[in-house]
Short mmCIF file of C-alpha atoms and ligand atoms in Angstrom, two decimals:
data_model
loop_
_atom_site.label_atom_id
_atom_site.label_comp_id
_atom_site.label_asym_id
_atom_site.label_seq_id
_atom_site.Cartn_x
_atom_site.Cartn_y
_atom_site.Cartn_z
CA MET A 1 0.21 -0.03 -0.12
CA THR A 2 1.50 3.33 -0.82
CA LEU A 3 0.67 6.50 1.10
CA VAL A 4 1.38 10.21 -0.20
CA MET A 5 1.61 12.71 2.74
CA LYS A 6 2.03 16.23 2.14
CA PHE A 7 3.30 18.44 5.09
CA GLY A 8 2.52 22.34 4.84
CA GLY A 9 4.75 25.14 5.71
CA THR A 10 3.97 24.98 9.52
CA SER A 11 4.20 21.24 9.66
CA VAL A 12 8.05 21.83 8.73
CA GLY A 13 8.27 25.29 10.36
CA SER A 14 10.40 24.40 13.15
CA ALA A 15 12.90 21.95 14.38
CA GLN A 16 9.84 20.83 16.83
CA ALA A 17 7.39 20.75 14.01
CA MET A 18 9.90 18.49 12.21
CA ARG A 19 10.15 16.35 15.07
CA GLU A 20 6.35 15.87 15.31
CA THR A 21 6.09 15.56 11.23
CA ALA A 22 8.78 12.64 11.66
CA VAL A 23 6.61 10.78 14.01
CA LEU A 24 3.56 10.76 11.86
CA ILE A 25 5.83 9.40 9.04
CA GLN A 26 7.31 6.82 11.18
CA GLN A 27 3.89 5.66 12.25
CA ALA A 28 2.92 5.80 8.55
CA GLN A 29 5.46 3.71 7.02
CA LYS A 30 4.66 1.10 9.73
CA GLU A 31 0.91 0.96 8.79
CA TRP A 32 1.32 1.52 5.13
CA GLY A 33 4.63 -0.15 3.91
CA SER A 34 5.29 2.38 1.21
CA VAL A 35 5.15 6.50 2.30
CA VAL A 36 6.05 9.28 -0.03
CA VAL A 37 6.30 12.66 1.56
CA VAL A 38 6.07 15.90 -0.08
CA ALA A 39 6.99 18.98 1.75
CA SER A 40 6.73 22.73 1.81
CA ALA A 41 9.38 25.40 2.58
CA MET A 42 9.56 26.20 5.95
CA GLY A 43 6.26 28.62 6.83
CA SER A 44 6.01 29.11 10.73
CA LYS A 45 3.70 31.91 10.89
CA PRO A 46 4.63 35.10 10.57
CA VAL A 47 7.84 33.99 8.56
CA LYS A 48 6.96 32.22 5.42
CA VAL A 49 10.13 31.43 3.60
CA THR A 50 8.48 31.56 0.07
CA ASP A 51 7.14 35.12 1.03
CA LEU A 52 10.86 35.95 2.08
CA LEU A 53 12.33 34.93 -1.06
CA LEU A 54 9.83 36.76 -3.24
CA ARG A 55 10.15 39.95 -1.00
CA GLY A 56 13.98 39.82 -1.57
CA ALA A 57 13.42 38.96 -5.66
CA TYR A 58 10.96 41.87 -5.93
CA SER A 59 12.88 44.00 -3.93
CA ALA A 60 15.86 43.59 -5.93
CA ALA A 61 13.93 44.39 -9.06
CA ALA A 62 12.93 47.65 -7.67
CA GLY A 63 16.60 48.31 -7.55
CA ASP A 64 16.97 47.97 -3.79
CA GLY A 65 20.14 46.54 -2.72
CA GLU A 66 19.71 46.13 0.75
CA THR A 67 16.56 44.15 1.40
CA TYR A 68 17.17 40.76 -0.14
CA LYS A 69 20.83 40.57 2.09
CA ARG A 70 18.43 41.11 5.12
CA VAL A 71 16.14 38.42 3.86
CA ALA A 72 19.14 36.14 3.35
CA ASP A 73 20.24 36.47 6.90
CA GLU A 74 16.59 36.06 7.98
CA LEU A 75 16.85 32.71 5.78
CA ARG A 76 19.78 31.70 7.26
CA GLN A 77 18.56 32.12 10.88
CA VAL A 78 15.39 30.01 10.10
CA HIS A 79 17.00 27.11 8.60
CA PHE A 80 20.14 27.13 10.60
CA GLU A 81 18.11 27.10 13.69
CA ALA A 82 16.07 24.27 12.36
CA ILE A 83 19.31 22.42 11.64
CA ASP A 84 21.10 23.25 14.86
CA GLY A 85 17.89 21.93 16.94
CA LEU A 86 17.69 18.58 14.64
CA LEU A 87 20.70 17.44 13.52
CA ILE A 88 23.78 16.09 16.02
CA PRO A 89 27.34 17.73 15.04
CA GLU A 90 29.13 14.06 14.61
CA GLY A 91 26.14 13.14 11.86
CA GLU A 92 25.13 15.45 8.95
CA ARG A 93 24.69 18.67 10.52
CA GLN A 94 27.69 20.38 8.88
CA GLN A 95 27.04 18.56 5.30
CA ILE A 96 23.14 19.88 5.41
CA MET A 97 24.00 23.43 6.83
CA GLY A 98 26.24 23.55 3.93
CA GLU A 99 23.85 22.49 1.25
CA ASN A 100 21.38 25.03 2.80
CA GLY A 101 23.80 27.95 2.95
CA GLN A 102 24.68 27.15 -0.50
CA PHE A 103 20.94 27.60 -1.71
CA ILE A 104 20.99 30.87 0.39
CA SER A 105 24.18 32.16 -1.44
CA ARG A 106 22.35 31.41 -4.61
CA PHE A 107 19.38 33.13 -3.88
CA GLU A 108 21.72 36.30 -3.00
CA ASP A 109 23.51 36.01 -6.76
CA LEU A 110 20.20 35.73 -8.27
CA CYS A 111 18.63 38.81 -6.53
CA GLN A 112 22.11 40.60 -7.18
CA ALA A 113 21.51 39.85 -11.03
CA VAL A 114 17.94 40.82 -10.80
CA ARG A 115 18.75 43.96 -9.28
CA VAL A 116 21.58 44.67 -11.77
CA LEU A 117 19.23 44.23 -14.88
CA GLY A 118 16.44 45.66 -13.39
CA GLU A 119 14.21 43.08 -14.60
CA LEU A 120 12.62 40.00 -12.95
CA THR A 121 11.04 37.28 -15.37
CA PRO A 122 8.70 34.90 -14.29
CA ARG A 123 11.30 32.07 -15.04
CA ALA A 124 13.68 33.85 -12.40
CA LEU A 125 10.80 34.31 -9.74
CA ASP A 126 10.29 30.48 -10.09
CA ALA A 127 14.03 29.50 -9.70
CA ILE A 128 14.00 31.84 -6.76
CA SER A 129 10.76 31.21 -4.96
CA GLY A 130 11.34 27.68 -5.17
CA MET A 131 14.52 27.44 -3.10
CA GLY A 132 12.35 27.24 0.13
CA GLU A 133 11.35 23.82 -0.44
CA GLN A 134 14.70 22.66 -1.67
CA MET A 135 16.19 23.54 1.68
CA SER A 136 13.35 22.16 3.91
CA VAL A 137 13.19 18.79 2.23
CA ARG A 138 17.16 18.72 2.86
CA ILE A 139 16.82 19.00 6.47
CA LEU A 140 13.88 16.67 7.07
CA ALA A 141 15.61 13.83 5.21
CA ALA A 142 18.69 14.41 7.19
CA TYR A 143 16.86 14.30 10.39
CA LEU A 144 14.91 10.96 9.43
CA ARG A 145 18.07 9.25 8.61
CA GLN A 146 19.38 10.44 12.21
CA ILE A 147 16.50 8.62 13.76
CA GLY A 148 17.21 5.43 11.55
CA PHE A 149 15.04 5.74 8.54
CA ALA A 150 16.42 5.27 5.12
CA ALA A 151 15.06 8.85 3.84
CA GLU A 152 16.06 10.62 0.62
CA ALA A 153 15.47 14.26 -0.53
CA VAL A 154 14.20 14.41 -4.03
CA ASP A 155 13.86 17.75 -6.00
CA ALA A 156 10.70 17.40 -7.92
CA THR A 157 12.40 18.83 -10.74
CA GLU A 158 13.41 15.56 -11.48
CA LEU A 159 10.04 14.08 -11.37
CA ILE A 160 7.22 16.61 -12.46
CA VAL A 161 7.43 17.81 -16.07
CA THR A 162 5.44 20.99 -17.08
CA ASP A 163 4.88 23.51 -19.80
CA ASN A 164 7.05 26.57 -19.50
CA ASN A 165 3.79 28.76 -18.22
CA PHE A 166 6.19 30.04 -15.09
CA GLN A 167 4.33 30.65 -11.88
CA ALA A 168 1.45 28.38 -12.90
CA ALA A 169 2.88 25.49 -14.65
CA MET A 170 0.77 22.68 -16.20
CA PRO A 171 1.97 19.25 -15.49
CA SER A 172 2.33 16.51 -18.54
CA LEU A 173 1.12 13.26 -16.81
CA PRO A 174 2.54 10.68 -19.31
CA ARG A 175 6.34 12.10 -18.67
CA THR A 176 5.73 12.74 -15.01
CA LYS A 177 4.57 9.14 -14.57
CA SER A 178 7.49 7.64 -16.07
CA LYS A 179 10.03 10.02 -14.71
CA THR A 180 8.41 9.65 -11.25
CA ARG A 181 8.29 5.61 -11.39
CA VAL A 182 11.78 5.47 -12.69
CA ARG A 183 13.24 7.59 -10.01
CA VAL A 184 10.75 7.08 -6.84
CA GLN A 185 9.61 3.17 -7.14
CA PRO A 186 13.14 2.00 -6.47
CA LEU A 187 13.31 4.03 -3.42
CA LEU A 188 9.99 2.67 -2.27
CA ASP A 189 10.77 -0.74 -3.14
CA LYS A 190 14.10 -1.01 -1.09
CA GLY A 191 11.98 0.41 1.87
CA ALA A 192 13.56 4.10 1.64
CA ILE A 193 11.08 7.14 2.11
CA PRO A 194 11.31 9.82 -0.60
CA ILE A 195 11.00 13.39 0.81
CA ILE A 196 10.03 15.40 -2.25
CA THR A 197 9.97 19.07 -2.60
CA GLY A 198 6.25 20.56 -3.14
CA PHE A 199 5.44 23.31 -5.26
CA ILE A 200 8.32 22.94 -7.86
CA ALA A 201 8.83 20.72 -10.99
CA ALA A 202 10.66 21.55 -14.43
CA THR A 203 10.28 21.87 -18.17
CA GLU A 204 11.23 19.05 -20.36
CA GLN A 205 14.79 21.06 -20.68
CA GLY A 206 15.22 21.03 -16.84
CA ILE A 207 14.29 24.49 -16.35
CA THR A 208 12.83 25.04 -12.72
CA THR A 209 8.78 25.89 -12.87
CA THR A 210 6.36 26.09 -9.84
CA LEU A 211 2.71 25.42 -9.81
CA GLY A 212 1.37 28.45 -8.20
CA ARG A 213 1.03 29.64 -4.62
CA GLY A 214 0.01 27.08 -2.56
CA GLY A 215 0.77 24.32 -4.95
CA SER A 216 2.36 21.61 -2.59
CA ASP A 217 -0.93 20.18 -2.07
CA TYR A 218 -1.30 19.83 -6.00
CA SER A 219 2.17 18.33 -6.14
CA ALA A 220 0.93 15.57 -3.87
CA ALA A 221 -1.90 14.62 -5.88
CA ILE A 222 0.11 14.81 -9.00
CA LEU A 223 2.68 12.45 -7.42
CA GLY A 224 -0.14 10.22 -6.16
CA GLN A 225 -1.53 9.96 -9.45
CA ALA A 226 1.90 8.99 -11.02
CA LEU A 227 2.62 6.30 -8.21
CA GLN A 228 -0.83 5.23 -8.18
CA ALA A 229 -1.24 5.87 -4.43
CA ASP A 230 -3.88 4.43 -2.32
CA GLU A 231 -4.44 7.65 -0.70
CA VAL A 232 -3.19 11.28 -0.28
CA TRP A 233 -3.09 12.99 3.06
CA ILE A 234 -2.62 16.88 3.44
CA TRP A 235 -1.21 17.57 6.75
CA THR A 236 -1.77 20.93 7.81
CA ASP A 237 -2.02 23.55 10.73
CA VAL A 238 -5.80 22.89 11.67
CA ASP A 239 -8.27 19.85 12.11
CA GLY A 240 -9.06 19.50 8.30
CA VAL A 241 -11.43 21.62 6.23
CA MET A 242 -13.53 23.94 8.46
CA THR A 243 -17.01 25.39 8.33
CA THR A 244 -15.18 28.52 7.56
CA ASP A 245 -11.77 30.35 7.85
CA PRO A 246 -10.89 29.86 11.68
CA ARG A 247 -9.02 33.16 11.33
CA LEU A 248 -12.00 34.90 10.56
CA VAL A 249 -14.76 33.53 12.94
CA GLN A 250 -13.37 31.80 16.05
CA ASN A 251 -16.06 29.07 16.43
CA ALA A 252 -15.69 27.51 12.83
CA ARG A 253 -15.62 23.92 13.31
CA SER A 254 -14.08 20.82 11.53
CA ILE A 255 -16.17 18.94 8.63
CA PRO A 256 -15.63 15.47 9.11
CA VAL A 257 -16.96 14.47 5.50
CA LEU A 258 -17.08 16.40 2.37
CA THR A 259 -17.54 15.61 -1.41
CA TYR A 260 -14.98 16.35 -4.28
CA ARG A 261 -17.41 18.98 -5.41
CA GLU A 262 -17.94 20.89 -2.27
CA VAL A 263 -14.23 20.69 -1.55
CA SER A 264 -13.61 21.89 -4.89
CA GLU A 265 -15.61 25.11 -4.62
CA LEU A 266 -14.54 25.68 -0.96
CA ALA A 267 -10.77 25.73 -2.24
CA TYR A 268 -11.56 27.82 -5.51
CA TYR A 269 -13.95 30.51 -3.78
CA GLY A 270 -11.02 31.17 -1.24
CA ALA A 271 -10.54 28.16 1.65
CA LYS A 272 -6.74 28.51 1.45
CA VAL A 273 -6.73 24.92 3.22
CA LEU A 274 -6.41 23.00 -0.25
CA HIS A 275 -5.09 24.06 -3.54
CA PRO A 276 -7.89 23.85 -5.80
CA LYS A 277 -6.18 21.97 -8.42
CA THR A 278 -5.37 18.99 -5.86
CA ILE A 279 -8.98 17.56 -6.35
CA ARG A 280 -8.61 16.55 -10.14
CA PRO A 281 -6.03 13.91 -10.14
CA CYS A 282 -7.78 12.72 -7.04
CA ILE A 283 -11.22 12.20 -8.19
CA GLU A 284 -9.80 11.21 -11.59
CA ASN A 285 -7.92 8.06 -10.17
CA ASP A 286 -10.64 7.47 -7.34
CA ILE A 287 -7.89 8.29 -4.61
CA PRO A 288 -9.19 9.28 -1.40
CA LEU A 289 -8.03 12.39 0.26
CA ARG A 290 -7.74 13.46 3.74
CA ILE A 291 -6.90 16.73 5.32
CA LYS A 292 -5.42 16.19 8.89
CA ASN A 293 -3.77 18.58 11.70
CA THR A 294 0.10 17.67 12.34
CA PHE A 295 -0.40 19.17 15.61
CA ASN A 296 -3.44 17.13 16.70
CA PRO A 297 -3.22 13.81 14.80
CA ALA A 298 -5.38 11.93 17.04
CA HIS A 299 -8.21 14.08 15.28
CA SER A 300 -9.68 12.51 12.20
CA GLY A 301 -9.77 15.67 10.18
CA THR A 302 -11.62 15.81 6.92
CA VAL A 303 -12.34 12.83 4.37
CA ILE A 304 -13.17 13.76 0.73
CA VAL A 305 -15.48 11.18 -0.83
CA PRO A 306 -17.44 11.03 -4.24
CA ASP A 307 -20.40 12.54 -4.30
CA ASP A 308 -23.22 10.00 -4.01
CA GLY A 309 -26.04 12.49 -5.41
CA ASN A 310 -28.10 12.68 -2.38
CA GLY A 311 -26.17 14.99 -0.16
CA LYS A 312 -27.96 15.97 3.08
CA GLY A 313 -27.64 18.88 5.75
CA GLY A 314 -27.92 22.20 3.69
CA ILE A 315 -25.24 24.48 4.25
CA LYS A 316 -21.88 23.25 5.21
CA ALA A 317 -19.44 26.17 4.81
CA VAL A 318 -18.83 29.76 3.79
CA THR A 319 -15.88 31.51 2.48
CA ALA A 320 -14.70 34.29 1.10
CA ILE A 321 -12.13 36.06 -1.54
CA LYS A 322 -11.48 39.72 -0.74
CA HIS A 323 -9.76 42.34 -3.02
CA LEU A 324 -11.80 42.07 -5.90
CA SER A 325 -13.43 44.43 -8.28
CA LEU A 326 -16.74 44.04 -10.02
CA ILE A 327 -16.94 44.92 -13.50
CA THR A 328 -20.02 45.67 -15.63
CA VAL A 329 -20.68 46.14 -19.21
CA GLU A 330 -23.84 47.71 -19.54
CA GLY A 331 -26.26 49.23 -22.33
CA LYS A 332 -29.60 48.97 -23.58
CA GLY A 333 -28.18 48.27 -27.16
CA MET A 334 -26.59 44.73 -26.05
CA MET A 335 -29.91 43.24 -25.98
CA GLY A 336 -30.06 40.43 -28.56
CA VAL A 337 -26.83 41.29 -30.05
CA PRO A 338 -25.06 37.59 -30.32
CA GLY A 339 -21.42 37.60 -29.04
CA ILE A 340 -20.91 40.46 -26.46
CA ALA A 341 -20.42 37.84 -23.88
CA ALA A 342 -18.02 35.87 -25.97
CA ARG A 343 -16.19 39.18 -26.70
CA THR A 344 -16.08 40.36 -23.08
CA PHE A 345 -14.61 37.10 -21.79
CA GLY A 346 -12.30 36.81 -24.91
CA ALA A 347 -10.67 40.24 -24.04
CA VAL A 348 -10.14 39.70 -20.52
CA ALA A 349 -8.70 36.04 -21.26
CA HIS A 350 -6.18 37.86 -23.52
CA GLU A 351 -4.87 40.06 -20.88
CA ASP A 352 -4.57 36.86 -18.95
CA VAL A 353 -6.87 37.93 -16.12
CA SER A 354 -9.00 35.18 -14.23
CA VAL A 355 -12.66 35.78 -13.83
CA LEU A 356 -13.78 34.33 -10.41
CA LEU A 357 -17.62 34.75 -11.06
CA ILE A 358 -20.22 35.90 -13.86
CA SER A 359 -23.79 37.38 -13.57
CA GLN A 360 -25.85 38.55 -16.27
CA ALA A 361 -29.43 40.13 -15.95
CA SER A 362 -32.13 38.10 -17.95
CA SER A 363 -32.67 41.35 -19.82
CA GLU A 364 -29.32 41.24 -21.24
CA GLN A 365 -28.65 44.93 -20.37
CA SER A 366 -25.63 44.23 -18.47
CA ILE A 367 -23.13 41.61 -17.89
CA CYS A 368 -20.94 41.85 -14.81
CA PHE A 369 -17.79 39.80 -13.39
CA ALA A 370 -15.39 39.54 -10.81
CA THR A 371 -11.63 39.76 -11.11
CA PRO A 372 -8.94 40.52 -8.89
CA ASP A 373 -8.76 44.29 -7.86
CA GLU A 374 -5.09 44.64 -9.43
CA SER A 375 -6.26 44.01 -12.70
CA THR A 376 -9.38 46.12 -12.93
CA GLU A 377 -7.51 49.32 -15.05
CA GLN A 378 -6.04 46.93 -17.50
CA VAL A 379 -9.32 44.99 -17.89
CA ILE A 380 -11.63 48.18 -18.49
CA GLN A 381 -8.85 49.64 -20.93
CA ALA A 382 -9.12 46.10 -23.01
CA LEU A 383 -13.08 46.09 -22.81
CA GLU A 384 -12.86 49.64 -24.22
CA ARG A 385 -10.59 48.95 -27.13
CA GLU A 386 -12.86 45.85 -27.84
CA PHE A 387 -15.94 47.58 -27.63
CA ALA A 388 -14.96 50.75 -29.32
CA LYS A 389 -17.49 51.00 -31.87
CA GLU A 390 -20.27 50.30 -29.54
CA LEU A 391 -19.45 52.71 -27.24
CA GLN A 392 -19.62 55.18 -29.95
CA ARG A 393 -22.77 53.87 -31.08
CA GLN A 394 -23.87 53.68 -27.59
CA ASP A 395 -25.23 50.29 -27.83
CA ILE A 396 -22.95 49.89 -24.88
CA ASP A 397 -23.23 53.00 -22.34
CA ARG A 398 -20.46 52.22 -19.92
CA ILE A 399 -18.14 50.03 -18.81
CA TRP A 400 -17.33 50.73 -15.09
CA ALA A 401 -15.92 48.93 -11.84
CA GLN A 402 -16.56 48.76 -8.39
CA HIS A 403 -13.66 48.20 -6.10
CA ASP A 404 -13.11 46.58 -3.28
CA VAL A 405 -15.81 43.94 -3.50
CA SER A 406 -15.61 40.43 -2.01
CA ILE A 407 -17.05 37.17 -3.03
CA VAL A 408 -18.74 35.11 -0.03
CA THR A 409 -19.84 31.54 -1.26
CA VAL A 410 -21.70 28.86 0.64
CA VAL A 411 -21.02 25.69 -0.08
CA GLY A 412 -23.07 22.45 0.51
CA ALA A 413 -24.07 19.57 -1.87
CA GLY A 414 -27.44 19.15 0.24
CA MET A 415 -28.49 22.71 -0.83
CA ARG A 416 -30.24 21.39 -3.74
CA GLY A 417 -32.51 19.32 -1.90
CA THR A 418 -33.34 21.66 0.25
CA PRO A 419 -35.62 24.60 -0.71
CA GLY A 420 -35.39 27.96 1.34
CA ILE A 421 -31.71 27.82 1.56
CA ALA A 422 -31.17 31.33 -0.44
CA GLY A 423 -34.05 32.91 1.37
CA ARG A 424 -32.54 32.37 4.83
CA ILE A 425 -29.07 33.67 3.61
CA PHE A 426 -30.55 36.78 2.08
CA THR A 427 -32.83 37.61 5.13
CA VAL A 428 -29.62 37.14 7.64
CA LEU A 429 -27.73 39.62 5.33
CA GLY A 430 -30.78 41.90 4.83
CA ALA A 431 -31.20 42.14 8.68
CA GLN A 432 -27.56 43.07 8.98
CA GLU A 433 -27.98 45.79 6.25
CA THR A 434 -25.45 43.98 4.09
CA ASN A 435 -26.22 44.98 0.37
CA ILE A 436 -25.88 42.07 -2.03
CA ILE A 437 -24.30 43.36 -5.32
CA ALA A 438 -24.55 40.15 -7.53
CA ILE A 439 -25.31 36.72 -7.14
CA ALA A 440 -24.26 33.70 -9.14
CA GLN A 441 -25.48 30.15 -8.51
CA GLY A 442 -23.58 26.92 -9.85
CA SER A 443 -26.11 24.61 -12.04
CA SER A 444 -25.21 22.06 -9.88
CA GLU A 445 -26.77 24.00 -6.80
CA CYS A 446 -23.71 22.76 -4.66
CA SER A 447 -22.65 26.79 -3.92
CA ILE A 448 -24.16 30.07 -3.86
CA SER A 449 -21.93 32.84 -4.51
CA MET A 450 -22.68 36.74 -3.44
CA VAL A 451 -20.87 39.81 -4.15
CA VAL A 452 -20.84 41.89 -0.93
CA GLY A 453 -18.81 45.13 -0.58
CA GLY A 454 -15.28 44.85 0.98
CA ASP A 455 -16.26 46.24 4.91
CA ASP A 456 -19.25 43.61 4.64
CA THR A 457 -17.39 40.39 4.32
CA GLY A 458 -16.65 39.74 7.83
CA THR A 459 -20.37 40.02 9.07
CA ALA A 460 -21.42 38.37 6.07
CA VAL A 461 -19.44 35.33 6.55
CA SER A 462 -20.02 35.23 10.47
CA GLU A 463 -23.81 35.76 9.94
CA ILE A 464 -24.30 32.93 7.41
CA HIS A 465 -21.78 30.92 9.37
CA ALA A 466 -24.17 31.19 12.22
CA LEU A 467 -26.84 29.58 10.03
CA ILE A 468 -24.82 26.25 9.71
CA ALA A 469 -26.59 23.48 11.83
P1 ADP B 501 -0.05 24.84 4.80
O1 ADP B 501 1.20 25.51 4.97
O2 ADP B 501 -0.22 23.46 5.74
O3 ADP B 501 -0.48 24.43 3.34
P2 ADP B 501 -2.23 26.69 4.76
O4 ADP B 501 -1.72 28.03 5.33
O5 ADP B 501 -1.80 26.78 3.05
O6 ADP B 501 -1.43 25.61 5.29
O7 ADP B 501 -3.57 26.37 4.68
C1 ADP B 501 -3.86 26.08 6.26
C2 ADP B 501 -4.66 27.56 6.51
O8 ADP B 501 -5.76 27.60 5.61
C3 ADP B 501 -5.17 27.12 7.93
O9 ADP B 501 -4.28 27.73 8.75
C4 ADP B 501 -6.54 28.24 8.04
O10 ADP B 501 -6.04 29.43 8.58
C5 ADP B 501 -6.91 28.65 6.41
N1 ADP B 501 -8.13 28.26 5.81
C6 ADP B 501 -8.77 29.20 5.09
N2 ADP B 501 -10.23 28.59 5.37
C7 ADP B 501 -10.16 27.32 5.86
C8 ADP B 501 -11.13 26.35 5.91
N3 ADP B 501 -12.44 26.54 5.43
N4 ADP B 501 -10.57 25.46 6.67
C9 ADP B 501 -9.36 25.31 7.31
N5 ADP B 501 -8.60 26.27 6.92
C10 ADP B 501 -8.81 27.21 6.46
N1 LIG B 502 5.74 27.27 -0.27
C1 LIG B 502 4.65 27.51 -1.40
C2 LIG B 502 3.92 28.64 -1.15
O1 LIG B 502 3.98 29.24 -0.05
C3 LIG B 502 4.03 26.35 -1.53
C4 LIG B 502 3.14 25.83 -0.71
O2 LIG B 502 3.29 26.02 0.49
O3 LIG B 502 2.11 24.85 -1.02
O4 LIG B 502 3.21 28.99 -1.96
MG1 MG B 503 -1.16 25.38 1.57
#
């Protein structure tokens, strides 16, 4: 039996966390036989190594020659402290310290080059931001060896083959499968534990790419698929997927069972606990997915199961994405004109901006959609170019944006069999005088999304959360 276990930033965030993680790995190997570990960069809150690396890169691109040096000092402190706390001097301490030190020196060299060139390409960003994982796996693997396990750090650049869409690269399954099997299966066959970097991958030519922020979860699913694993477990710092973001609402509770569709909607609409792309490789290969808490392993966490079509229980969770804009294209002359929606979204896609929600009034006199706030001006300009003629003829009256809005999404497969849920949601929001700017419901009826003003987000989430039985 093969189990893939992914450990998030906090689970490898300090010497103590790595010790607890090692215990879990040890137990899993005993129970499952073959264990594949995927690890994130060290990420003890508030210091997240990936954020530090990116901060260094961006400041260097802006011409700042000091920040990245301070970041390098901080990186040394975080990693060397973990190494000191875990590895004994007579063992591999010096060796691993040296390897981590080399990554940090390389980070400084790359930042220096970026500063001189004054340019930071997506390719350079991936080379820089992926180093956190390369450092953490080396520490964890060495510690496991020290306590008697045959563990080996493996860079996923050797395993996961992607396109060259840096920062959100797309894996190629056949190539990934064959490379992973050739490299990882022999380790498993001899009882060793591969400790693999999350987040990073490489092009066919071997150039480092990344799978997107939070992408280590996705790495675990890709490797699970490649190795035909029996289960994939995501170890994090909360008791599984919760009824809402525990940082926003204190009495958020863990949800024991969710369907693939429910968890997809939650992940897509802001529940950071799972990267949304993690789900597809698991569904397509019938690989059960669990989310568990490294710091409370006795808790069963959340298990993700196939949708049996008779969901019960109404609302299961509520989530939010902040810092969005709602862009509206409106005009009396739009009615019945074919192709307006296609041209609108074609123009947005051309700018490489993602659309998170779409709503159209049935009169066809307006169409509105939500995009990240920082892309608003770019999108409006693109639409004004696309519809220059229609604007001139006043078929389209205006294209405008409402800034600082949020999408609040309510999820539960059981909502489709339970009439009156939307009514209850709107009633509580109305009682709080929260204005709902737009609404969208997926045809699966598994989620309802509402656009509200940025200032209303916290209240909307906690009021809706109070409706969860
Ligand atoms: P990791 O480094 O383990 O991948 P992340 O920070 O990416 O951890 O994800 C876990 C965090 O997601 C939790 O600490 C929690 O603050 C946040 N979170 C947001 N929404 C939810 C939710 N619905 N359920 C659980 N956690 C959530
Ligand atoms: N370390 C990466 C990030 O912070 C990937 C991950 O944690 O999943 O985005
Ligand atoms: Mg994460």
